[in-house]
mmCIF file of C-alpha atoms and ligand atoms in Angstrom:
data_model
loop_
_atom_site.group_PDB
_atom_site.id
_atom_site.type_symbol
_atom_site.label_atom_id
_atom_site.label_comp_id
_atom_site.label_asym_id
_atom_site.label_seq_id
_atom_site.Cartn_x
_atom_site.Cartn_y
_atom_site.Cartn_z
ATOM 1 C CA UNK A 22 -13.984 152.213 42.944
ATOM 2 C CA UNK A 23 -14.557 152.190 46.692
ATOM 3 C CA UNK A 24 -13.514 148.909 48.260
ATOM 4 C CA UNK A 25 -15.942 148.057 51.026
ATOM 5 C CA UNK A 26 -15.485 144.941 53.171
ATOM 6 C CA UNK A 27 -17.820 143.353 55.675
ATOM 7 C CA UNK A 28 -16.337 141.489 58.658
ATOM 8 C CA UNK A 29 -19.184 139.331 59.964
ATOM 9 C CA UNK A 30 -18.981 137.505 63.279
ATOM 10 C CA UNK A 31 -20.758 136.822 66.522
ATOM 11 C CA UNK A 32 -18.152 138.716 68.596
ATOM 12 C CA UNK A 33 -19.489 137.294 71.872
ATOM 13 C CA UNK A 34 -17.455 139.113 73.020
ATOM 14 C CA UNK A 35 -14.905 140.903 70.834
ATOM 15 C CA UNK A 36 -11.348 139.728 71.605
ATOM 16 C CA UNK A 37 -7.901 141.198 70.898
ATOM 17 C CA UNK A 38 -7.673 138.618 68.098
ATOM 18 C CA UNK A 39 -10.756 140.085 66.406
ATOM 19 C CA UNK A 40 -9.504 143.628 67.006
ATOM 20 C CA UNK A 41 -6.128 142.794 65.466
ATOM 21 C CA UNK A 42 -7.883 141.450 62.352
ATOM 22 C CA UNK A 43 -10.029 144.608 62.235
ATOM 23 C CA UNK A 44 -7.025 146.944 62.537
ATOM 24 C CA UNK A 45 -5.120 145.094 59.800
ATOM 25 C CA UNK A 46 -8.229 144.810 57.600
ATOM 26 C CA UNK A 47 -8.902 148.537 57.913
ATOM 27 C CA UNK A 48 -5.617 149.128 56.059
ATOM 28 C CA UNK A 49 -6.668 146.929 53.138
ATOM 29 C CA UNK A 50 -10.047 148.476 52.365
ATOM 30 C CA UNK A 51 -11.494 151.976 51.951
ATOM 31 C CA UNK A 52 -14.216 151.044 54.380
ATOM 32 C CA UNK A 53 -14.555 148.139 56.780
ATOM 33 C CA UNK A 54 -17.953 147.354 58.251
ATOM 34 C CA UNK A 55 -18.134 145.072 61.267
ATOM 35 C CA UNK A 56 -21.312 142.976 61.194
ATOM 36 C CA UNK A 57 -22.273 141.976 64.717
ATOM 37 C CA UNK A 58 -24.471 138.990 63.959
ATOM 38 C CA UNK A 59 -26.151 136.118 65.738
ATOM 39 C CA UNK A 60 -24.594 132.673 65.261
ATOM 40 C CA UNK A 61 -27.549 130.308 65.465
ATOM 41 C CA UNK A 62 -25.225 127.472 66.583
ATOM 42 C CA UNK A 63 -23.955 129.346 69.632
ATOM 43 C CA UNK A 64 -25.754 130.523 72.774
ATOM 44 C CA UNK A 65 -25.039 134.222 73.257
ATOM 45 C CA UNK A 66 -23.533 135.567 76.492
ATOM 46 C CA UNK A 67 -23.976 139.259 75.619
ATOM 47 C CA UNK A 68 -27.136 140.694 74.040
ATOM 48 C CA UNK A 69 -26.899 142.075 70.495
ATOM 49 C CA UNK A 70 -27.188 145.626 71.884
ATOM 50 C CA UNK A 71 -24.357 145.033 74.370
ATOM 51 C CA UNK A 72 -22.106 143.508 71.692
ATOM 52 C CA UNK A 73 -22.798 146.379 69.312
ATOM 53 C CA UNK A 74 -21.987 149.023 71.947
ATOM 54 C CA UNK A 75 -18.760 147.218 72.937
ATOM 55 C CA UNK A 76 -17.525 146.883 69.346
ATOM 56 C CA UNK A 77 -18.389 150.527 68.574
ATOM 57 C CA UNK A 78 -16.418 151.675 71.603
ATOM 58 C CA UNK A 79 -13.443 149.443 70.692
ATOM 59 C CA UNK A 80 -13.090 150.602 67.057
ATOM 60 C CA UNK A 81 -13.693 154.314 67.542
ATOM 61 C CA UNK A 82 -9.984 155.043 66.868
ATOM 62 C CA UNK A 83 -10.356 153.673 63.323
ATOM 63 C CA UNK A 84 -11.867 156.302 61.022
ATOM 64 C CA UNK A 85 -12.835 153.966 58.140
ATOM 65 C CA UNK A 86 -14.506 151.340 60.344
ATOM 66 C CA UNK A 87 -18.157 151.262 61.313
ATOM 67 C CA UNK A 88 -20.407 148.728 62.978
ATOM 68 C CA UNK A 89 -23.808 147.287 62.053
ATOM 69 C CA UNK A 90 -26.023 144.775 63.828
ATOM 70 C CA UNK A 91 -28.204 142.271 62.060
ATOM 71 C CA UNK A 92 -30.381 139.354 62.980
ATOM 72 C CA UNK A 93 -31.874 136.585 60.876
ATOM 73 C CA UNK A 94 -30.450 137.542 57.528
ATOM 74 C CA UNK A 95 -27.955 135.894 55.187
ATOM 75 C CA UNK A 96 -24.507 137.500 55.289
ATOM 76 C CA UNK A 97 -24.460 137.810 51.477
ATOM 77 C CA UNK A 98 -27.708 139.813 51.563
ATOM 78 C CA UNK A 99 -26.369 142.115 54.275
ATOM 79 C CA UNK A 100 -23.189 142.632 52.230
ATOM 80 C CA UNK A 101 -25.187 143.507 49.130
ATOM 81 C CA UNK A 102 -27.314 146.053 50.993
ATOM 82 C CA UNK A 103 -24.168 147.671 52.392
ATOM 83 C CA UNK A 104 -22.420 147.758 49.008
ATOM 84 C CA UNK A 105 -19.658 145.459 50.318
ATOM 85 C CA UNK A 106 -17.860 143.333 47.704
ATOM 86 C CA UNK A 107 -15.432 141.686 50.146
ATOM 87 C CA UNK A 108 -15.956 139.529 53.212
ATOM 88 C CA UNK A 109 -13.169 139.573 55.776
ATOM 89 C CA UNK A 110 -12.551 136.638 58.136
ATOM 90 C CA UNK A 111 -9.716 135.456 60.351
ATOM 91 C CA UNK A 112 -7.952 132.081 60.401
ATOM 92 C CA UNK A 113 -6.238 130.745 63.527
ATOM 93 C CA UNK A 114 -5.698 127.113 62.630
ATOM 94 C CA UNK A 115 -6.350 124.261 60.223
ATOM 95 C CA UNK A 116 -9.667 123.756 62.010
ATOM 96 C CA UNK A 117 -10.648 127.361 61.225
ATOM 97 C CA UNK A 118 -9.493 126.892 57.645
ATOM 98 C CA UNK A 119 -11.830 123.923 57.115
ATOM 99 C CA UNK A 120 -14.751 125.814 58.681
ATOM 100 C CA UNK A 121 -14.022 129.047 56.809
ATOM 101 C CA UNK A 122 -13.648 127.184 53.510
ATOM 102 C CA UNK A 123 -17.162 125.765 53.815
ATOM 103 C CA UNK A 124 -18.614 129.180 54.574
ATOM 104 C CA UNK A 125 -16.644 130.915 51.804
ATOM 105 C CA UNK A 126 -17.621 128.353 49.162
ATOM 106 C CA UNK A 127 -21.271 128.560 50.184
ATOM 107 C CA UNK A 128 -21.161 132.356 50.097
ATOM 108 C CA UNK A 129 -19.551 132.157 46.652
ATOM 109 C CA UNK A 130 -22.380 129.903 45.505
ATOM 110 C CA UNK A 131 -24.896 132.466 46.800
ATOM 111 C CA UNK A 132 -23.125 135.540 45.421
ATOM 112 C CA UNK A 133 -20.281 135.311 42.891
ATOM 113 C CA UNK A 134 -19.621 139.028 43.185
ATOM 114 C CA UNK A 135 -18.507 138.719 46.789
ATOM 115 C CA UNK A 136 -14.850 137.812 47.434
ATOM 116 C CA UNK A 137 -13.792 136.294 50.773
ATOM 117 C CA UNK A 138 -10.475 137.539 52.134
ATOM 118 C CA UNK A 139 -8.672 135.848 55.039
ATOM 119 C CA UNK A 140 -6.079 137.174 57.419
ATOM 120 C CA UNK A 141 -3.946 134.761 59.425
ATOM 121 C CA UNK A 142 -4.265 135.374 63.141
ATOM 122 C CA UNK A 143 -1.315 136.980 64.886
ATOM 123 C CA UNK A 144 0.454 134.118 66.750
ATOM 124 C CA UNK A 145 -0.063 136.178 69.951
ATOM 125 C CA UNK A 146 -3.775 135.610 69.580
ATOM 126 C CA UNK A 147 -4.096 132.408 67.573
ATOM 127 C CA UNK A 148 -4.946 130.311 70.656
ATOM 128 C CA UNK A 149 -7.809 132.503 71.878
ATOM 129 C CA UNK A 150 -11.508 132.421 71.115
ATOM 130 C CA UNK A 151 -14.481 134.190 72.686
ATOM 131 C CA UNK A 152 -15.610 130.842 74.125
ATOM 132 C CA UNK A 153 -12.327 129.945 75.842
ATOM 133 C CA UNK A 154 -12.023 133.450 77.293
ATOM 134 C CA UNK A 155 -15.571 133.268 78.705
ATOM 135 C CA UNK A 156 -14.788 129.905 80.245
ATOM 136 C CA UNK A 157 -11.595 131.128 81.919
ATOM 137 C CA UNK A 158 -13.394 134.303 83.056
ATOM 138 C CA UNK A 159 -16.104 132.219 84.757
ATOM 139 C CA UNK A 160 -13.417 130.682 86.974
ATOM 140 C CA UNK A 161 -11.674 134.023 87.648
ATOM 141 C CA UNK A 162 -8.645 133.386 85.424
ATOM 142 C CA UNK A 163 -6.578 136.373 84.286
ATOM 143 C CA UNK A 164 -7.484 137.156 80.664
ATOM 144 C CA UNK A 165 -7.145 140.934 80.676
ATOM 145 C CA UNK A 166 -4.455 141.075 77.966
ATOM 146 C CA UNK A 167 -6.723 139.258 75.521
ATOM 147 C CA UNK A 168 -9.647 141.647 75.840
ATOM 148 C CA UNK A 169 -10.209 145.186 74.556
ATOM 149 C CA UNK A 170 -10.829 147.518 77.493
ATOM 150 C CA UNK A 171 -14.552 147.997 76.782
ATOM 151 C CA UNK A 172 -15.039 144.217 76.871
ATOM 152 C CA UNK A 173 -13.208 143.821 80.168
ATOM 153 C CA UNK A 174 -15.342 146.576 81.710
ATOM 154 C CA UNK A 175 -18.548 144.994 80.408
ATOM 155 C CA UNK A 176 -17.558 141.595 81.836
ATOM 156 C CA UNK A 177 -16.796 143.151 85.224
ATOM 157 C CA UNK A 178 -20.146 144.959 85.205
ATOM 158 C CA UNK A 179 -21.952 141.717 84.401
ATOM 159 C CA UNK A 180 -20.175 139.996 87.291
ATOM 160 C CA UNK A 181 -20.979 142.829 89.724
ATOM 161 C CA UNK A 182 -24.640 142.816 88.684
ATOM 162 C CA UNK A 183 -24.926 139.070 89.085
ATOM 163 C CA UNK A 184 -23.466 139.299 92.621
ATOM 164 C CA UNK A 185 -26.028 141.913 93.724
HETATM 165 P P1 LIG B 12 -18.431 133.207 64.129
HETATM 166 O O1 LIG B 12 -19.376 132.764 65.197
HETATM 167 O O2 LIG B 12 -19.094 133.760 62.896
HETATM 168 O O3 LIG B 12 -17.330 132.231 63.785
HETATM 169 P P2 LIG B 12 -16.578 134.722 65.742
HETATM 170 O O4 LIG B 12 -16.927 135.984 66.450
HETATM 171 O O5 LIG B 12 -16.302 133.531 66.580
HETATM 172 O O6 LIG B 12 -17.753 134.518 64.731
HETATM 173 O O7 LIG B 12 -15.355 134.969 64.779
HETATM 174 C C1 LIG B 12 -15.402 135.880 63.715
HETATM 175 C C2 LIG B 12 -14.180 135.718 62.840
HETATM 176 O O8 LIG B 12 -13.023 136.073 63.583
HETATM 177 C C3 LIG B 12 -13.935 134.289 62.327
HETATM 178 O O9 LIG B 12 -13.417 134.349 61.016
HETATM 179 C C4 LIG B 12 -12.889 133.754 63.272
HETATM 180 O O10 LIG B 12 -12.101 132.754 62.656
HETATM 181 C C5 LIG B 12 -12.082 135.022 63.531
HETATM 182 N N1 LIG B 12 -11.380 134.966 64.818
HETATM 183 C C6 LIG B 12 -11.843 134.509 65.994
HETATM 184 N N2 LIG B 12 -10.918 134.580 66.960
HETATM 185 C C7 LIG B 12 -9.812 135.093 66.360
HETATM 186 C C8 LIG B 12 -8.473 135.386 66.817
HETATM 187 N N3 LIG B 12 -8.097 135.123 68.065
HETATM 188 N N4 LIG B 12 -7.607 135.916 65.920
HETATM 189 C C9 LIG B 12 -7.975 136.150 64.651
HETATM 190 N N5 LIG B 12 -9.201 135.883 64.144
HETATM 191 C C10 LIG B 12 -10.110 135.361 64.985
#
C-alpha cells in the first residue's frame, strides 16, 4: 500500500517552520503532496501562482514531495482525487491544537477514510507564522533565518518592484 499524505495550507508565504514539517513528514510517507490553497479567512499577500512557484523551488531537494494548487474546493475532496489517505498538519501551541482539532474532526465527519496526522513544531520555529513574518518584514526587521531562500528572494523582489 502506498501511503500518500496531503499537507494543505495557505503558505502565504512558506516559512522554515512549514519546511521543517515538510522535511519530517516526507520521511513518514511514501509520497507527500503540498496543497497550496486559499484560506478564505485570510487576505493573501502572494498570488496562488507565486506561492506555488516558491514552494516548488523550496522542496525540490525532496524526491517524494510534490506541490499542487487548488482553489474553492474542500480539502477532503482534493485528498480523495489525489489518492491521499492522510492529512499532515503542524502544531505550534495550544491555540493551534484547538484550531486543528476543529478542522480534523470536521474532516473526519466529511471523510472517515482520511486520517489527520500532526507534527509538533520544532521549538526553533514554534513562535513564527507567515503573518508575523510579513508584519516584521514590512518594518524592515531581520527575518532571514526564518525564511527559505526562494521566499526571501520573492519578498525582496516585491519590495523592489513596489519602490519603482
Ligand atoms: P492555514 O491557513 O491552513 O492554517 P498555514 O499556511 O498558516 O495554513 O499553515 C499550514 C499548517 O502549517 C498548519 O497546520 C499550521 O499549524 C502549520 N504551521 C504554521 N506555521 C508553522 C511553524 N512555524 N512550524 C510548524 N508548523 C507550522
